[in-house]
Coordinates of C-alpha atoms and ligand atoms in Angstrom, one line a residue:
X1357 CA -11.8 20.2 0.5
X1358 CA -9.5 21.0 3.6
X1359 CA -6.2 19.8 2.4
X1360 CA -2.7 19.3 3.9
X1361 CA 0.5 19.7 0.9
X1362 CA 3.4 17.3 1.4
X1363 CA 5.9 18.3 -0.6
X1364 CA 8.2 15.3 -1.3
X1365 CA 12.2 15.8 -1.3
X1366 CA 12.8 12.2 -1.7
X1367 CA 12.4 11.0 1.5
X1368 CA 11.7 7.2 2.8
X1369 CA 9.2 8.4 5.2
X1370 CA 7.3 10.7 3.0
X1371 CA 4.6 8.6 2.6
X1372 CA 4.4 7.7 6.2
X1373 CA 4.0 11.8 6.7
X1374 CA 0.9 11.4 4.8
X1375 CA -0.7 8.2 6.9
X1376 CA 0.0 9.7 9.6
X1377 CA -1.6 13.1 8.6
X1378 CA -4.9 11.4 7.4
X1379 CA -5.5 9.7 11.0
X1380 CA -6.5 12.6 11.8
X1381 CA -8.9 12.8 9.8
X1382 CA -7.1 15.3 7.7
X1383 CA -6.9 15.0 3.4
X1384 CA -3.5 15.8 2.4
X1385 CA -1.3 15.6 -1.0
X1386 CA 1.9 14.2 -2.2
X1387 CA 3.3 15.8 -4.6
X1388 CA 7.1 16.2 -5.5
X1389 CA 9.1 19.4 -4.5
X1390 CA 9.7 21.1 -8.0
X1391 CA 5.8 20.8 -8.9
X1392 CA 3.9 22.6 -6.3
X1393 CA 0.6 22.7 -7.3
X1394 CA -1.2 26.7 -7.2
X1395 CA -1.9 27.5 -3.1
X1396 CA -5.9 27.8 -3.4
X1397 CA -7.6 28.9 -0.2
X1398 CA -8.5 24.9 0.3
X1399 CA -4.5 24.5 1.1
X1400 CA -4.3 24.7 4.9
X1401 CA -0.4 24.2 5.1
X1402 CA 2.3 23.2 3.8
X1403 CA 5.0 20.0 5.0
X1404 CA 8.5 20.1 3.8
X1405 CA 9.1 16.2 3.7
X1406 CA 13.0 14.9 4.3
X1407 CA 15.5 13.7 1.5
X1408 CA 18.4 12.4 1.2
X1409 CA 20.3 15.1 0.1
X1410 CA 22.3 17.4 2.1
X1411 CA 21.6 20.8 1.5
X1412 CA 24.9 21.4 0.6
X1413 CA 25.2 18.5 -2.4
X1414 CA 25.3 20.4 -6.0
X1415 CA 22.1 18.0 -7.0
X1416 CA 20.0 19.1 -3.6
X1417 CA 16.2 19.9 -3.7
X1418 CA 15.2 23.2 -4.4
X1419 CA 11.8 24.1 -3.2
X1420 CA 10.3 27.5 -4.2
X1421 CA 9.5 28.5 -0.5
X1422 CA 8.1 32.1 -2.1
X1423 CA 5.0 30.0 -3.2
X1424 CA 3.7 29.4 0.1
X1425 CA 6.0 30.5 3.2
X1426 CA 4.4 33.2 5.1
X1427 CA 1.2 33.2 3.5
X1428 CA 0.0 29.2 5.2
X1429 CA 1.5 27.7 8.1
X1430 CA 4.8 25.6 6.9
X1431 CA 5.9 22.5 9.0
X1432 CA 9.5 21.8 8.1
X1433 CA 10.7 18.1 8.8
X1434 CA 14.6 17.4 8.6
X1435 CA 15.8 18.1 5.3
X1436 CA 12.8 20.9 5.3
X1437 CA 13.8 22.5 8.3
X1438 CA 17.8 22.3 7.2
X1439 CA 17.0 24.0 3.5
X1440 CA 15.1 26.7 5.1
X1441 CA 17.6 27.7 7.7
X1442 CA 20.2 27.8 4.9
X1443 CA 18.1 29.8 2.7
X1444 CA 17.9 32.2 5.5
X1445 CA 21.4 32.5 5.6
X1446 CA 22.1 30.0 8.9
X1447 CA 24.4 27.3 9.2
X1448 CA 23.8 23.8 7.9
X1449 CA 27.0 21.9 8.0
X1450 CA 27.7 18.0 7.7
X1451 CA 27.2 16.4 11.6
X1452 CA 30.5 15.2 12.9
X1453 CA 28.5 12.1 13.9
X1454 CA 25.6 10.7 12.0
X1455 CA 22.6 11.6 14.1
X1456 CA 20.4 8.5 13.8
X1457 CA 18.0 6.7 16.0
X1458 CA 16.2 7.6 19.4
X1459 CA 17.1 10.6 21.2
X1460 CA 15.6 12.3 24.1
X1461 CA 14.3 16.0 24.2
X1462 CA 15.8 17.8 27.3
X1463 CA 14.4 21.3 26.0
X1464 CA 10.7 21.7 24.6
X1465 CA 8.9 25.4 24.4
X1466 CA 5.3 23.9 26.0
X1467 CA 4.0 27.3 24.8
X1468 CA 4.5 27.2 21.5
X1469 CA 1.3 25.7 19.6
X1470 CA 3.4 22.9 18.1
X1471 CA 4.5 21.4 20.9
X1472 CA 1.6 21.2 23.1
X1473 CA 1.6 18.0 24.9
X1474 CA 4.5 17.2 23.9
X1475 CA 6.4 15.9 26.9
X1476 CA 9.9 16.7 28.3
X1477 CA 12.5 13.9 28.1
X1478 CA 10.3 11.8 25.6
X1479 CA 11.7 9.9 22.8
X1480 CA 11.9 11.2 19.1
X1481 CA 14.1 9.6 15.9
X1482 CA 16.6 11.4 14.2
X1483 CA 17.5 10.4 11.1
X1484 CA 20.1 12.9 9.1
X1485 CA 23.7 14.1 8.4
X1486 CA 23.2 17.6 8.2
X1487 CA 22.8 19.2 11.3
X1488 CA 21.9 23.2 11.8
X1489 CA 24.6 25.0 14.0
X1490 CA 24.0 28.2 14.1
X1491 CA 20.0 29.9 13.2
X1492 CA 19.5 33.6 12.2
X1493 CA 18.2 36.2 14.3
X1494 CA 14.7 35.5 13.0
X1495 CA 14.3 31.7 14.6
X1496 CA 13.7 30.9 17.9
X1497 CA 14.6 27.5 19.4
X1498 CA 11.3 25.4 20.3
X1499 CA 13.3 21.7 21.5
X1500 CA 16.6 20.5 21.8
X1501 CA 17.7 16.7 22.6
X1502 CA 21.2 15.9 24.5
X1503 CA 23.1 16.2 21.1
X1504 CA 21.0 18.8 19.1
X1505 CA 20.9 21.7 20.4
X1506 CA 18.4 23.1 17.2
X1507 CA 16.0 20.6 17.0
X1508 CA 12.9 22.4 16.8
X1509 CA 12.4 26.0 15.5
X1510 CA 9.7 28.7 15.0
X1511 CA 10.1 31.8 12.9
X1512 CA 9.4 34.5 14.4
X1513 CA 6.3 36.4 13.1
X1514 CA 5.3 33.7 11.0
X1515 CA 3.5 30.3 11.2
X1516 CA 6.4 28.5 10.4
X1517 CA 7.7 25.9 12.0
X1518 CA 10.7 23.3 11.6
X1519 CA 11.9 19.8 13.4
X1520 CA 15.3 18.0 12.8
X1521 CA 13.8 14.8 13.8
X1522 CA 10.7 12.5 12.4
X1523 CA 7.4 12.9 13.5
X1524 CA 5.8 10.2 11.4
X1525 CA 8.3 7.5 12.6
X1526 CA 6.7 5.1 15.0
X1527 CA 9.3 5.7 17.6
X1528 CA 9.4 9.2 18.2
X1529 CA 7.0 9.0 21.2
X1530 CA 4.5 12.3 20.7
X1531 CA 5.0 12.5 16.7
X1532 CA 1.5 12.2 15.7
X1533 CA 0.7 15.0 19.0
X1534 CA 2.6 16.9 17.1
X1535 CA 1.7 16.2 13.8
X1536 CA -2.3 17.2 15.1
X1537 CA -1.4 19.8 16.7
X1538 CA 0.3 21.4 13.1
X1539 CA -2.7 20.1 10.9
X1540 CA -6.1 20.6 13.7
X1541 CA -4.2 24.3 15.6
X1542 CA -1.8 25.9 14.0
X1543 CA -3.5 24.7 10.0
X1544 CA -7.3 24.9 11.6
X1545 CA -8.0 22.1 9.7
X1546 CA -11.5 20.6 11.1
X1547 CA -10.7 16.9 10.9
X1548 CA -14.1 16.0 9.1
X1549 CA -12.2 13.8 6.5
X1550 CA -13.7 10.5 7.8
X1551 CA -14.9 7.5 6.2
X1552 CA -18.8 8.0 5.8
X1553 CA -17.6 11.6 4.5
X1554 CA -15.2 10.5 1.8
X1555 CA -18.6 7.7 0.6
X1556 CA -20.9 10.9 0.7
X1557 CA -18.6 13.0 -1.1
X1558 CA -17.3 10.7 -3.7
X1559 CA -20.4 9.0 -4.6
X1560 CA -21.7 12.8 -5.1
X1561 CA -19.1 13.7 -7.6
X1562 CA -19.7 9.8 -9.3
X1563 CA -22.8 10.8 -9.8
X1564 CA -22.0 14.3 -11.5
X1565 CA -18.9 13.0 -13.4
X1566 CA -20.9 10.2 -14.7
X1567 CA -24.0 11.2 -15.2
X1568 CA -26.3 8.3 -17.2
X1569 CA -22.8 6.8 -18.8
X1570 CA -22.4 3.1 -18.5
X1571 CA -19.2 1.8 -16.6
X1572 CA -17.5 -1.8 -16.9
X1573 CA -15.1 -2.5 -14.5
X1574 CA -12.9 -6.1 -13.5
X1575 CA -13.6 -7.7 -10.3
X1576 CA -10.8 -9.6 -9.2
X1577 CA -12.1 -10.8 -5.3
X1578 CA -9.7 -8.1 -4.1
X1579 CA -9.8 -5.3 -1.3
X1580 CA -9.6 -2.6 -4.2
X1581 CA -11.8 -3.7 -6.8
X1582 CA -14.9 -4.6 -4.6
X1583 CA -14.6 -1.4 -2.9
X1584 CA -14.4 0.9 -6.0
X1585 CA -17.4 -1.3 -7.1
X1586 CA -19.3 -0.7 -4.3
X1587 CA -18.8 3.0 -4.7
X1588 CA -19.7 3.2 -7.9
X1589 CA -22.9 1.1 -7.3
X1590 CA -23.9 3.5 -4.8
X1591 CA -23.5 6.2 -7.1
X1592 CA -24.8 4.7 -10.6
X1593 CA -26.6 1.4 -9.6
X1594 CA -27.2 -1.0 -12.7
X1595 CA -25.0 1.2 -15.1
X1596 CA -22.0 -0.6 -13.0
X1597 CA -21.5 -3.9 -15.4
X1598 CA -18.8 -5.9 -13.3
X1599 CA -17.1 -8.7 -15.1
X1600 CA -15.2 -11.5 -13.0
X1601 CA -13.2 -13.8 -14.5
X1602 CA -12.5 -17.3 -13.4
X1603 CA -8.6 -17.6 -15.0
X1604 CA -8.8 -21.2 -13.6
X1605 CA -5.5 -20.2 -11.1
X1606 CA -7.8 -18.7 -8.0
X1607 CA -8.0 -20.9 -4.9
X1608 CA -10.5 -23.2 -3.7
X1609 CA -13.7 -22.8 -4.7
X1610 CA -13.0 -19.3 -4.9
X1611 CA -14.3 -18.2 -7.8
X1612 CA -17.9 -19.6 -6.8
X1613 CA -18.0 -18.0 -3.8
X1614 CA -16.8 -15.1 -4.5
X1615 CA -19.2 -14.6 -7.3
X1616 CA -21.7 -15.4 -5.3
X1617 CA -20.9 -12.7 -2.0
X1618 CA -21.0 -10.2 -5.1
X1619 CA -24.0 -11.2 -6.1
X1620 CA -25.9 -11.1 -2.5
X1621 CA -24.1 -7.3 -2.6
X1622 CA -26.4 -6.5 -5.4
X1623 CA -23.6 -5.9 -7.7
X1624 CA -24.5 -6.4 -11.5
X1625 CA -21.8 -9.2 -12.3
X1626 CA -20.7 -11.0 -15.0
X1627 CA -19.1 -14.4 -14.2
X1628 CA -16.8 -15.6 -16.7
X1629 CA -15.5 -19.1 -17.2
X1630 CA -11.8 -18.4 -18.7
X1631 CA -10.2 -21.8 -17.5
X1632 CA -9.5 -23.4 -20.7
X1633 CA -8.4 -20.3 -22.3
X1634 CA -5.7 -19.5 -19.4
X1635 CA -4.7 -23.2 -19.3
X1636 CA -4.2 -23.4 -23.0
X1637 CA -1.6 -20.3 -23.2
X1638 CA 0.4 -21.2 -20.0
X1639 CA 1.2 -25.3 -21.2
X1640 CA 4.7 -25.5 -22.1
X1641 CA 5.8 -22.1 -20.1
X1642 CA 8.0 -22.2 -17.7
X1643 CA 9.5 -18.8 -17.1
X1644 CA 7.6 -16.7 -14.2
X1645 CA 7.7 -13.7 -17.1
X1646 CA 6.4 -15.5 -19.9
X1647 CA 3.5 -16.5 -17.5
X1648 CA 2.8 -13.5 -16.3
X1649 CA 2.7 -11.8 -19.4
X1650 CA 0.4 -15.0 -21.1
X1651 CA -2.0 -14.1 -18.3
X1652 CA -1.7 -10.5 -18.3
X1653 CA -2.8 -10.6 -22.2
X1654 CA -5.2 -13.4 -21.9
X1655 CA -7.0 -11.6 -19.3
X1656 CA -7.5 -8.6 -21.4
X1657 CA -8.6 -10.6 -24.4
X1658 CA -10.6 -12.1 -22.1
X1659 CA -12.1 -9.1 -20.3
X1660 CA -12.3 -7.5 -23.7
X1661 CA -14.6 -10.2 -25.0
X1662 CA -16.7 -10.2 -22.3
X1663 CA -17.2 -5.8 -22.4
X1664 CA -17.7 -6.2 -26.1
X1665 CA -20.8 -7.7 -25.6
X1666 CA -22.2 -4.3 -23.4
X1667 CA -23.9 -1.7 -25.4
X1668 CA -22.9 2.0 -24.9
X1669 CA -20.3 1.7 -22.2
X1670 CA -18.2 4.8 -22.3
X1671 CA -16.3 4.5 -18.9
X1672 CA -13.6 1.9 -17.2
X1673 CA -13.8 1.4 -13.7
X1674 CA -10.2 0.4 -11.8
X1675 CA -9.2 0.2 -8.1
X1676 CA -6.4 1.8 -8.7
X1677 CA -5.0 2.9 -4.8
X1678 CA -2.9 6.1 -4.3
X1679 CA 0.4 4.3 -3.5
X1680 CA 0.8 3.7 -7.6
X1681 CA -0.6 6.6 -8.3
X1682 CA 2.3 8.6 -5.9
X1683 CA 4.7 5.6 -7.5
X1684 CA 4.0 7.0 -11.1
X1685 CA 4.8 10.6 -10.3
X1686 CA 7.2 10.4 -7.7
X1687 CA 10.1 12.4 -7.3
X1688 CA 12.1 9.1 -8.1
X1689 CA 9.8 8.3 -10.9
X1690 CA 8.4 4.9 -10.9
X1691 CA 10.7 2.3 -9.0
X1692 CA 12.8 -0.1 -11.1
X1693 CA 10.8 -3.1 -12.1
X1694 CA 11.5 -6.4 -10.3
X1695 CA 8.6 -8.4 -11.0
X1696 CA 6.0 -7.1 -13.7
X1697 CA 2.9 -6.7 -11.5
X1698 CA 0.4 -6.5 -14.1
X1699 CA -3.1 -5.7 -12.8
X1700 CA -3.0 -2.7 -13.5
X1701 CA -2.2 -3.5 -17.2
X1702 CA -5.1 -1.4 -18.7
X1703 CA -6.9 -2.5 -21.5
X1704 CA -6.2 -1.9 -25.5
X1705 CA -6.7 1.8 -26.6
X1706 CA -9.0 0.5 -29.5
X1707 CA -11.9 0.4 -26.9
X1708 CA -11.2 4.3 -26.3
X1709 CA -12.5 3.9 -22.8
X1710 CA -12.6 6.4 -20.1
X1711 CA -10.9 5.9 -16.8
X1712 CA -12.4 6.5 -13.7
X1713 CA -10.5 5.8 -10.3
X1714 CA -12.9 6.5 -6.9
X1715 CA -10.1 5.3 -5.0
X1716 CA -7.2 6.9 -6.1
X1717 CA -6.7 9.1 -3.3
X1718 CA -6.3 6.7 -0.7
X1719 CA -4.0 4.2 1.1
X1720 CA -4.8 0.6 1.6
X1721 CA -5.9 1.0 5.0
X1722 CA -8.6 3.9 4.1
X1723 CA -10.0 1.5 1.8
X1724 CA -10.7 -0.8 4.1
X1725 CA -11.8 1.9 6.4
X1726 CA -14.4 2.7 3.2
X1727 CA -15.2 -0.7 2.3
X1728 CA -16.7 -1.1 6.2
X1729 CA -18.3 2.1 6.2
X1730 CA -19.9 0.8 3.2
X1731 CA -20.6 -2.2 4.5
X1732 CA -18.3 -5.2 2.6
X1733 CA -17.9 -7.8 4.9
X1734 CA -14.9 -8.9 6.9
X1735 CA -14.0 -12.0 4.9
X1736 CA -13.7 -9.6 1.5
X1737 CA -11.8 -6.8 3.9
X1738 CA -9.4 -8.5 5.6
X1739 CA -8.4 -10.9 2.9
X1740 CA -4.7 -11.4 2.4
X1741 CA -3.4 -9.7 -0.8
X1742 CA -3.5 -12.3 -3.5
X1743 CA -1.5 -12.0 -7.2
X1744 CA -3.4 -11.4 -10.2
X1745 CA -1.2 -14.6 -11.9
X1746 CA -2.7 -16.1 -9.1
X1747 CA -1.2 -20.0 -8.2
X1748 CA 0.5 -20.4 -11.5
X1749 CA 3.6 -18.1 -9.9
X1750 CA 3.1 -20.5 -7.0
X1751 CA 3.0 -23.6 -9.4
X1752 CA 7.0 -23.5 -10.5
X1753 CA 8.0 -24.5 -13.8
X1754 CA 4.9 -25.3 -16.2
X1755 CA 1.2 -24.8 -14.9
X1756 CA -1.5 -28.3 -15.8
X1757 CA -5.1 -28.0 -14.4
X1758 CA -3.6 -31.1 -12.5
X1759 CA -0.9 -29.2 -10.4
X1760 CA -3.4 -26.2 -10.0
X1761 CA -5.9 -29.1 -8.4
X1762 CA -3.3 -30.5 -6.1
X1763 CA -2.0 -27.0 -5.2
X1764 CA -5.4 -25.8 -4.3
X1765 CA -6.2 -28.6 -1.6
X1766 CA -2.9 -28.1 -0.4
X1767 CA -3.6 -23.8 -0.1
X1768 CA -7.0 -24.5 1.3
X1769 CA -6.0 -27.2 4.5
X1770 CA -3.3 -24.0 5.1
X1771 CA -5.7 -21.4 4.9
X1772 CA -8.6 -23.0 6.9
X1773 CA -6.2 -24.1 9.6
X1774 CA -4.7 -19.9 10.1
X1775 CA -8.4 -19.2 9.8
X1776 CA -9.5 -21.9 12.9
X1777 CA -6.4 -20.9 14.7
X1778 CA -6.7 -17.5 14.8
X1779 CA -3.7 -16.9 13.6
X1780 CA -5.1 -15.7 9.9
X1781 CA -5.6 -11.9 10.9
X1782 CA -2.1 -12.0 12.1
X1783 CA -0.6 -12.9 9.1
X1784 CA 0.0 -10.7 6.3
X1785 CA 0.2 -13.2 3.4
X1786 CA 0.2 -16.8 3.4
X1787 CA 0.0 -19.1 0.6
X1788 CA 1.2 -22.7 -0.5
X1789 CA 4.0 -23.3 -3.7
X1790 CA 4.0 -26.7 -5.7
X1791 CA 7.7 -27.2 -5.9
X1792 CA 9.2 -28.8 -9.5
X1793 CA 10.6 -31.6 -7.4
X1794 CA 9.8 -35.0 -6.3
X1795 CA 10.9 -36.5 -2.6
X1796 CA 11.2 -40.1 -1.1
X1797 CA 9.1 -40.7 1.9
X1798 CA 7.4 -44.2 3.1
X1799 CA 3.8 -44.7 3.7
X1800 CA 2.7 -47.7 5.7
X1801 CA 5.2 -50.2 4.0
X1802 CA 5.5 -48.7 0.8
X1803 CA 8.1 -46.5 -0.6
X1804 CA 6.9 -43.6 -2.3
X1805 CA 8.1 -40.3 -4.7
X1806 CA 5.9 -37.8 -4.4
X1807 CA 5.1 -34.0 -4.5
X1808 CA 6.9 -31.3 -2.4
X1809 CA 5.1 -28.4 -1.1
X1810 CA 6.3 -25.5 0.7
X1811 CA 4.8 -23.3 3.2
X1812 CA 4.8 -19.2 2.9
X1813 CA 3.3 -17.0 5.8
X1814 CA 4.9 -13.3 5.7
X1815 CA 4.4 -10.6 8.3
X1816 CA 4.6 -7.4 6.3
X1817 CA 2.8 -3.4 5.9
X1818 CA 2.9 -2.7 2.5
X1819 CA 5.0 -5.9 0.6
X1820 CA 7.7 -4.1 0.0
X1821 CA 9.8 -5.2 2.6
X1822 CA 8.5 -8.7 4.5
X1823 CA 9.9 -10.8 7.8
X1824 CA 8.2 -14.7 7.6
X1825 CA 6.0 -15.7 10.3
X1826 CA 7.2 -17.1 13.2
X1827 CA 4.3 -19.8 13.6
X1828 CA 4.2 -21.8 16.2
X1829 CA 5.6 -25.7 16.0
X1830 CA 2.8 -27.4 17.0
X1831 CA 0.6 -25.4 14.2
X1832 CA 2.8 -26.4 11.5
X1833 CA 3.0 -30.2 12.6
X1834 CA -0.7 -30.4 12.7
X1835 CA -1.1 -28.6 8.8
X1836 CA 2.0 -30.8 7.8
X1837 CA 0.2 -33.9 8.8
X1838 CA -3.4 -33.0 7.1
X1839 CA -1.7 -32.2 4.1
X1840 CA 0.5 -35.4 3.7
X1841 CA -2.6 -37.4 4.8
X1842 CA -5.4 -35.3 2.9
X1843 CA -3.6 -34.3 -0.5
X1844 CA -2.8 -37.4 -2.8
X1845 CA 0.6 -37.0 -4.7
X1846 CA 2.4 -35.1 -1.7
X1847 CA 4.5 -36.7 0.7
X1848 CA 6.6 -33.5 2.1
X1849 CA 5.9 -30.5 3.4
X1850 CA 9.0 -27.6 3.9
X1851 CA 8.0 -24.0 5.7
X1852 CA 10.0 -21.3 3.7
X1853 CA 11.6 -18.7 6.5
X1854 CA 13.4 -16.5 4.0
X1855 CA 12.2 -12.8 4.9
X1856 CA 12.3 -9.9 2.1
X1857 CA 15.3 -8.6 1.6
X1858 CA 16.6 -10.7 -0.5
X1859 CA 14.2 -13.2 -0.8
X1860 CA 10.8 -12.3 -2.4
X1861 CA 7.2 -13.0 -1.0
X1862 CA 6.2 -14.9 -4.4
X1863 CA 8.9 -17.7 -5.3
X1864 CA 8.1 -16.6 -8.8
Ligands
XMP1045 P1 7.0 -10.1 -4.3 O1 7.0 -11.5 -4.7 O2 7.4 -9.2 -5.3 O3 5.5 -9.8 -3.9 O4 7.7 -9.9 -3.0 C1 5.0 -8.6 -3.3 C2 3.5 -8.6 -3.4 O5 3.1 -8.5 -4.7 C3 2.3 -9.7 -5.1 N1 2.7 -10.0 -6.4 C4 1.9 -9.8 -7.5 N2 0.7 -9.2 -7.6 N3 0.7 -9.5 -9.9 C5 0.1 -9.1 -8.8 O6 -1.0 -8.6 -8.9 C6 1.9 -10.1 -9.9 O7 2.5 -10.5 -10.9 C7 2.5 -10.3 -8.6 N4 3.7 -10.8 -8.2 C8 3.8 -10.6 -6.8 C9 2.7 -10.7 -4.0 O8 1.6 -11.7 -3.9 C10 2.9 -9.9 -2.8 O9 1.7 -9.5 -2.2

């Protein structure tokens, strides 16, 4: 397969280099600077990703350019195009101002086969301390904004090209121009990496790798797991055994549904009534860790249980997605653990279980792109991400089948009303939380002391960083009043408009 190497220096962006790469329909690779995988002829190019390093620190990356340079086309971004300047023996000092944010290109070399399209005073973003001052003999200067005079450069006699600023960044107006014009010209990559060819191609190598082997995997009503289903359905049919499990913490009617949408896919599912089991290990447990990890281990009990009962199966299916599995081997190794996610807890080594991931290779996006192409429908695709704990980190302090009943009408009036509104597409997450607290109101002439809730709706790309929703007044007075009047036991409702940094999406 036609593939694009990233080469990772520690950059923020790196991964955004590799979105932005696959739009055009382009496979590429992550992998970090000091493991460079062997150049087959399937390697197109090479992209030297940013860092933040300055060449000059004693800890700097160190790429070994003699791999690759000269013998496929190299694009060189920031950090990439300052390490090979100083490798060639140029100047690469510290900026005497930080060059960061929008600039403007008063110089760009139309003619050369990066820049094509690429327009004359647009906007690009610079983002880096090291600037190059002087090039050797063997560079010539390709674009220049007001302050940097270098900001482009080809070497001579090679395919090898550099930029100072970020390509991948939203704001630089003609980045992903240029970012085709390096993978579909200059690499002669064919842009055939679509959708329906990533479904041919992996449900081909399914069907080789597995053979007549039976597969279990976990379903959880998530983007991930019903698309790597679905793929391996496609390429095994009834050897797929899917097992979902009803931990008693899913929303509304959920469970039912959900079971049932599999069903009417022609998945082979297992539907397994859990409740009690969950219910009975969370009473008494109040810390969001303990619960977590009471789930985590009751699940795979759970799960295990269930896969016992299947003869012969000698595979594990998981929707594992390529940001964990770049997170695992990243350049920064895995990043310092704030809340234990744990779906993709694996199961005990006893059951000696083979893994097998059909969508490891791709971002979140692709595999909704996949799931369409395969034909999931939009109410599976665009759901909002949901935790695996599920409402008991939205349940604060201990979880009762009581508070999980009260939370759930409370989620689903909230939910239903984005969905009727419109607004649910526009939202990234959105869910209800059952605080530990109890609030005077009045209803008709009574006094009452009653259940708080509190309203989350996040805009967000990946969860990592998340800005709450702006919804509109008249939305949330019309939710606030169906809840107080629908829900028995809650008399207040509070919207939470903490954005991440430094609050968290969960409250848990
Ligand atoms: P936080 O609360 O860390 O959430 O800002 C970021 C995203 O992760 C989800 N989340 C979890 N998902 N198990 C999961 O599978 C968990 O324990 C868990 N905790 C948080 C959260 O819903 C949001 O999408």
């Amino acid at each position: 397969m036609q593939t694009i190497l990233i080469l990772d220096h520690g950059s923020q962006y790196t991964q955004l280099i590799a979105r932005k790469i696959r739009e055009q329909n382009v496979y590429c690779e992550i992998h970090p600077y000091n493991k460079i995988p062997e150049i087959t002829p399937d390697i197109k190019g090479v992209v030297l990703s940013g860092s933040p390093y300055s060449v000059t620190d004693s800890e700097a990356p160190h790429t070994d350019l003699s791999q690759f340079k000269g013998k496929v086309p190299v694009l060189g971004i920031c950090y990439g195009a300052q390490y090979m300047i100083h490798l060639m023996g140029g100047k690469v000092e510290k900026s005497v101002i930080r060059e960061y944010g929008r600039a403007k290109l008063v110089h760009v070399d139309n003619t050369c086969a990066l820049l094509k399209g690429v327009e004359l005073n647009s906007q690009v973003w610079m983002s880096h301390g090291d600037t190059i001052l002087q090039m050797p003999d063997n560079c010539q200067v390709i674009c220049s904004t007001e302050n940097v005079a270098n900001a482009g450069y080809k070497i001579k006699g090679e395919e090898t090209y550099a930029i100072q600023f970020h390509p991948e960044v939203h704001h630089s107006q003609f980045g992903s121009q240029l970012l085709r014009n390096f993978v579909l010209d200059i690499c002669r990559c064919d842009g055939s990496w679509t959708p329906a060819n990533f479904v041919k191609s992996t449900v081909q190598s399914l069907k080789e790798q597995l053979k007549d082997d039976k597969v279990v995997l976990g379903l959880s009503g998530g983007v991930d797991s019903s698309v790597a289903a679905m793929l391996l359905h496609r390429a095994i049919g009834q050897n797929l055994t899917c097992i979902f499990v009803d931990n008693g913490l899913l929303r509304k009617n959920e469970f039912t549904e959900v079971l049932q949408s599999y069903q009417n896919m022609g998945l082979n599912v297992i539907g397994a009534d859990a409740k009690q089991d969950f219910y009975k290990v969370l009473a008494g447990v109040t810390d969001p860790e303990q619960k977590r990890k009471a789930i985590g281990r009751t699940f795979i009990d759970v799960f295990d249980a269930q896969a016992g009962k299947l003869h012969d199966v000698k595979w594990l299916g998981q929707g594992t997605i390529y940001p964990d599995v770049i997170e695992s081997s990243s350049v920064k190794g895995p990043s310092q653990t704030i809340k234990s996610h744990h779906n993709v807890g694996g199961l005990p080594d006893y059951m000696k279980l083979k893994l097998v991931e059909p969508l490891r290779l791709l971002f979140k996006d692709e595999v909704r792109k996949v799931g369409r192409e395969l034909g999931l429908k939009d109410s599976l695709l665009k759901r909002h991400p949901f935790p695996g704990p599920g409402l008991a980190i939205r349940i604060l302090g201990e979880v009762t089948p009581e508070k999980v009943a009260v939370l759930q009408e409370v989620d689903s009036i909230f939910i239903n009303a984005l969905k009727q509104s419109n607004l649910y597409d526009k939202v990234w997450q959105a869910g209800a939380i059952l605080l530990p607290v109890q609030s005077v109101g009045v209803m008709g002439d009574e006094r009452t002391y009653e259940r708080v809730v509190a309203l989350r709706a996040v805009e967000s790309v990946d969860g990592m960083t998340a800005d709450w929703c702006h919804l509109p007044y008249e939305f949330l007075a019309d939710v606030s009043n169906k809840i107080i009047n629908q829900v028995k036991g809650v008399n207040r409702v509070c919207y939470d408009i903490s954005s991440k940094p430094p609050a968290t999406i969960e409250w848990e």
